[in-house]
mmCIF file of C-alpha atoms in Angstrom:
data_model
loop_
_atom_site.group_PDB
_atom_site.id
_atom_site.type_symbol
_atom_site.label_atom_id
_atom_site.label_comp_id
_atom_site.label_asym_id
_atom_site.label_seq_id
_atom_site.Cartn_x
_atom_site.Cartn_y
_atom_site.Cartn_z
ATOM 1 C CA UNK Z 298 16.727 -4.854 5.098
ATOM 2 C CA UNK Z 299 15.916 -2.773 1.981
ATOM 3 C CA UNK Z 300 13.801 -5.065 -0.797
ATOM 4 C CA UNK Z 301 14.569 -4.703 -4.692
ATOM 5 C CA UNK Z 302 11.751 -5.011 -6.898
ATOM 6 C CA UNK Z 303 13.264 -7.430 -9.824
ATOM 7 C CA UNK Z 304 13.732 -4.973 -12.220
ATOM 8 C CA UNK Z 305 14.416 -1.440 -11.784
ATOM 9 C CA UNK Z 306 11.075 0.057 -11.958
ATOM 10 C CA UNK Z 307 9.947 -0.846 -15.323
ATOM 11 C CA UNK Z 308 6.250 -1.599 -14.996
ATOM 12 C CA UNK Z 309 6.069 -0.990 -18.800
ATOM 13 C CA UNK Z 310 8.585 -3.893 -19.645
ATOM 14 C CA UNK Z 311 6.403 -6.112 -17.199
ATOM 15 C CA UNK Z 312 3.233 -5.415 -19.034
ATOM 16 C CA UNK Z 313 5.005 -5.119 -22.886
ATOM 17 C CA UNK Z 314 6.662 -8.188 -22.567
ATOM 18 C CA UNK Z 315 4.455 -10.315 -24.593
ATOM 19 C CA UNK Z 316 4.905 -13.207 -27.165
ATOM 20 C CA UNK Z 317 2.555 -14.172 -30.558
ATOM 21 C CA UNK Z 318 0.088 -15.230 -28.271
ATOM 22 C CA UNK Z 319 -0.685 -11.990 -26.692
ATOM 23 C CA UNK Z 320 0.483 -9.966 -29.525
ATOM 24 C CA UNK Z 321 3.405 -7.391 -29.276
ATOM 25 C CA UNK Z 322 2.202 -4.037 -27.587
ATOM 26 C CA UNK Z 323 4.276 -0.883 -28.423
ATOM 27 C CA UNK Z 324 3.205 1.440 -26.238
ATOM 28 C CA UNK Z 325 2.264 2.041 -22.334
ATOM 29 C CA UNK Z 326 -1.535 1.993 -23.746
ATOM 30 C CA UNK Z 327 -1.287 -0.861 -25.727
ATOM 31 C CA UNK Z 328 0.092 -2.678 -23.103
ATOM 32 C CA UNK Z 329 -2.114 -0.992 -20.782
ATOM 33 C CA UNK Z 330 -4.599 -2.694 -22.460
ATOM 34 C CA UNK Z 331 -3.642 -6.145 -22.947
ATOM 35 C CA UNK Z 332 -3.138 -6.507 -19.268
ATOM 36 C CA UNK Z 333 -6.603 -5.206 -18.576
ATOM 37 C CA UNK Z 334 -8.522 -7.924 -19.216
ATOM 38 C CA UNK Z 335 -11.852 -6.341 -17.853
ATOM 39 C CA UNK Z 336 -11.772 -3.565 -19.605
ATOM 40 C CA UNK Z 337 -11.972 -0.952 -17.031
ATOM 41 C CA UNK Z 338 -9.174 1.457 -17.874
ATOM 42 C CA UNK Z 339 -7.408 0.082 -14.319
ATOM 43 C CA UNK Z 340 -4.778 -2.799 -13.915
ATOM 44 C CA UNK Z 341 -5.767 -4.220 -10.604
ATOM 45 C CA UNK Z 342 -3.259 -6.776 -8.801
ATOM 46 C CA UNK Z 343 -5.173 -9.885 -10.064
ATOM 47 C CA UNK Z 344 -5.016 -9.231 -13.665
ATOM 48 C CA UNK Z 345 -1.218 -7.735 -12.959
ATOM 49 C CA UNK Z 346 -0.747 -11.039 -11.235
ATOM 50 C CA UNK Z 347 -1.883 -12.705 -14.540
ATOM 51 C CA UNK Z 348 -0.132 -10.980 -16.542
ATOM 52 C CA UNK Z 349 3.173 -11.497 -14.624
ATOM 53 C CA UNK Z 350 2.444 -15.590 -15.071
ATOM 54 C CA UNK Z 351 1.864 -15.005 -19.303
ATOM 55 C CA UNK Z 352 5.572 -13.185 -18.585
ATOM 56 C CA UNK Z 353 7.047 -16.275 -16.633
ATOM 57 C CA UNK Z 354 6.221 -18.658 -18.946
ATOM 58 C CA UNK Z 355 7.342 -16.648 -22.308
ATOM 59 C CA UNK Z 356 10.614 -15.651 -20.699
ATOM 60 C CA UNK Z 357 11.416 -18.511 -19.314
ATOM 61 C CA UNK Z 358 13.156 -19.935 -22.458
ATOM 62 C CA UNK Z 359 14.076 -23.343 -21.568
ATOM 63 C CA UNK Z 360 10.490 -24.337 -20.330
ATOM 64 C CA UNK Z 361 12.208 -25.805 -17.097
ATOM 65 C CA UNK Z 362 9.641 -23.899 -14.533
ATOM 66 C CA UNK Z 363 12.595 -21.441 -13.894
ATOM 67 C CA UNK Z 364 13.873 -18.188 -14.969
ATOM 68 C CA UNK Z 365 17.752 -17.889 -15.147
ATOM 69 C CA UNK Z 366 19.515 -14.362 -15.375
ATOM 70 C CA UNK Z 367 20.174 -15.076 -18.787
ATOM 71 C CA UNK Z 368 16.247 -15.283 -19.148
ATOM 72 C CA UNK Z 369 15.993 -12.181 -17.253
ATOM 73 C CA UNK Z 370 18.539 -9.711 -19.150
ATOM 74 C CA UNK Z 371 16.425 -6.778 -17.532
ATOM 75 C CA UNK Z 372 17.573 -7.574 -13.499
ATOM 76 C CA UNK Z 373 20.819 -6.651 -12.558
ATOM 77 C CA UNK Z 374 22.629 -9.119 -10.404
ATOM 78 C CA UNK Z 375 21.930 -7.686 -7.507
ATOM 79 C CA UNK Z 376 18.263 -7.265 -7.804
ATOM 80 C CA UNK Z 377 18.054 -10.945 -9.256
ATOM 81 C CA UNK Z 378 20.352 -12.173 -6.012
ATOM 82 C CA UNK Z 379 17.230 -10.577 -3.456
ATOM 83 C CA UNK Z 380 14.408 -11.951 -5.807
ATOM 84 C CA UNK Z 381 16.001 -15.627 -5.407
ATOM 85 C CA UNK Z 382 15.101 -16.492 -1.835
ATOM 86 C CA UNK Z 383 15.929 -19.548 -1.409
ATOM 87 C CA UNK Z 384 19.700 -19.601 -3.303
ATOM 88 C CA UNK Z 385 19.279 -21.730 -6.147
ATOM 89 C CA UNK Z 386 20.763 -19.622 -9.364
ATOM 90 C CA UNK Z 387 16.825 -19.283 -10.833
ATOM 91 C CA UNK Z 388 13.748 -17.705 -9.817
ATOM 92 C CA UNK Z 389 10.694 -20.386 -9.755
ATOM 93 C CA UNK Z 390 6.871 -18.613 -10.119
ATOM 94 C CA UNK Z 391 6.805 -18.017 -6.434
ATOM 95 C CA UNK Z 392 10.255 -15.950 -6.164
ATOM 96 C CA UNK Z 393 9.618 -13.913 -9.145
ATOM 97 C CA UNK Z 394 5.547 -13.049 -8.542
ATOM 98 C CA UNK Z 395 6.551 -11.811 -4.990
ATOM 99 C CA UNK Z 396 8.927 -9.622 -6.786
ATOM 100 C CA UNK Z 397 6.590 -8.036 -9.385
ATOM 101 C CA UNK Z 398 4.235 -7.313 -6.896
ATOM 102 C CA UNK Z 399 7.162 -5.002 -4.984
ATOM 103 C CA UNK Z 400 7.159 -3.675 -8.687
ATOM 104 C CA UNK Z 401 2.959 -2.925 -8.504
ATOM 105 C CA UNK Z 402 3.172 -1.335 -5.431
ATOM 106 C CA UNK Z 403 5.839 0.621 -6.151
ATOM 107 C CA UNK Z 404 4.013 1.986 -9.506
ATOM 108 C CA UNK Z 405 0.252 2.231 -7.679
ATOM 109 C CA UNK Z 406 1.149 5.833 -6.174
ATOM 110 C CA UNK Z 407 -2.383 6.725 -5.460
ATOM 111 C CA UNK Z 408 -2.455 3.714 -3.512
ATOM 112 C CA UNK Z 409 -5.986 2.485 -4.607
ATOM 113 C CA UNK Z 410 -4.936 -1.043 -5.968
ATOM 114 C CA UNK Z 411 -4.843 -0.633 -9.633
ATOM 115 C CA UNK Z 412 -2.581 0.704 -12.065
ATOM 116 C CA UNK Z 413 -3.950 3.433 -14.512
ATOM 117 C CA UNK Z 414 -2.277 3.822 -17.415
ATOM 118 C CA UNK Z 415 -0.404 7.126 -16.528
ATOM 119 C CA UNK Z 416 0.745 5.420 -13.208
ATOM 120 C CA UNK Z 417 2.454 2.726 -15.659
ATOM 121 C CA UNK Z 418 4.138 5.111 -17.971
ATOM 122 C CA UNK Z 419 5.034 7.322 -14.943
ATOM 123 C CA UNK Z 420 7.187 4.099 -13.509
ATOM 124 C CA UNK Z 421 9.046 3.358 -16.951
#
């Protein structure tokens, strides 16, 4: 069975998508470099993985633990559908981080485990 990342390849969404907190990032660098939090020019899966949490909790509107469709305007309904494993309508932290990380491996083509930033922009 084919997998579906939860969006359609848009590693630059995943890393923009930022709130007051984390300050709005234009660009693939900017957002580059608010997800690397060590400063080394790479976007390794733990600080991906950290960024995807600061995503669930801004997008998740309603501040129920969940994201709905309607939180998620990005995912088509078919992508969404495969991200919610167990059924229930919404994706809980679980369902959704297991789909990002389709989306990191997808956008690491060098395979090395980070993301640099013309690996991000190249997945937009």
């Amino acid at each position: 069975m084919k997998r579906y990342a939860l969006t359609t390849g848009l590693i630059f969404v995943a890393l923009v998508c930022a709130g007051p907190a984390f300050g709005a990032a234009t660009t693939t660098e900017g957002a580059h470099g608010q997800a690397d939090r060590n400063g080394d020019g790479v976007v390794d899966r733990r600080e991906f993985q950290l960024r995807m949490v600061d995503v669930f909790y801004l997008q998740d509107a309603d501040k129920d633990g969940r994201l709905t469709r309607a939180e998620l305007p990005g995912a088509s309904a078919k992508v969404f559908t495969v991200a919610d494993r167990n059924g229930d309508g919404a994706l809980d932290m679980k369902e959704f981080l297991a789909a990002r990380a389709q989306d990191f491996a997808r956008a690491d083509a060098d395979g090395d485990g980070g993301l640099s930033v013309a690996e991000a922009a190249s997945y937009e």
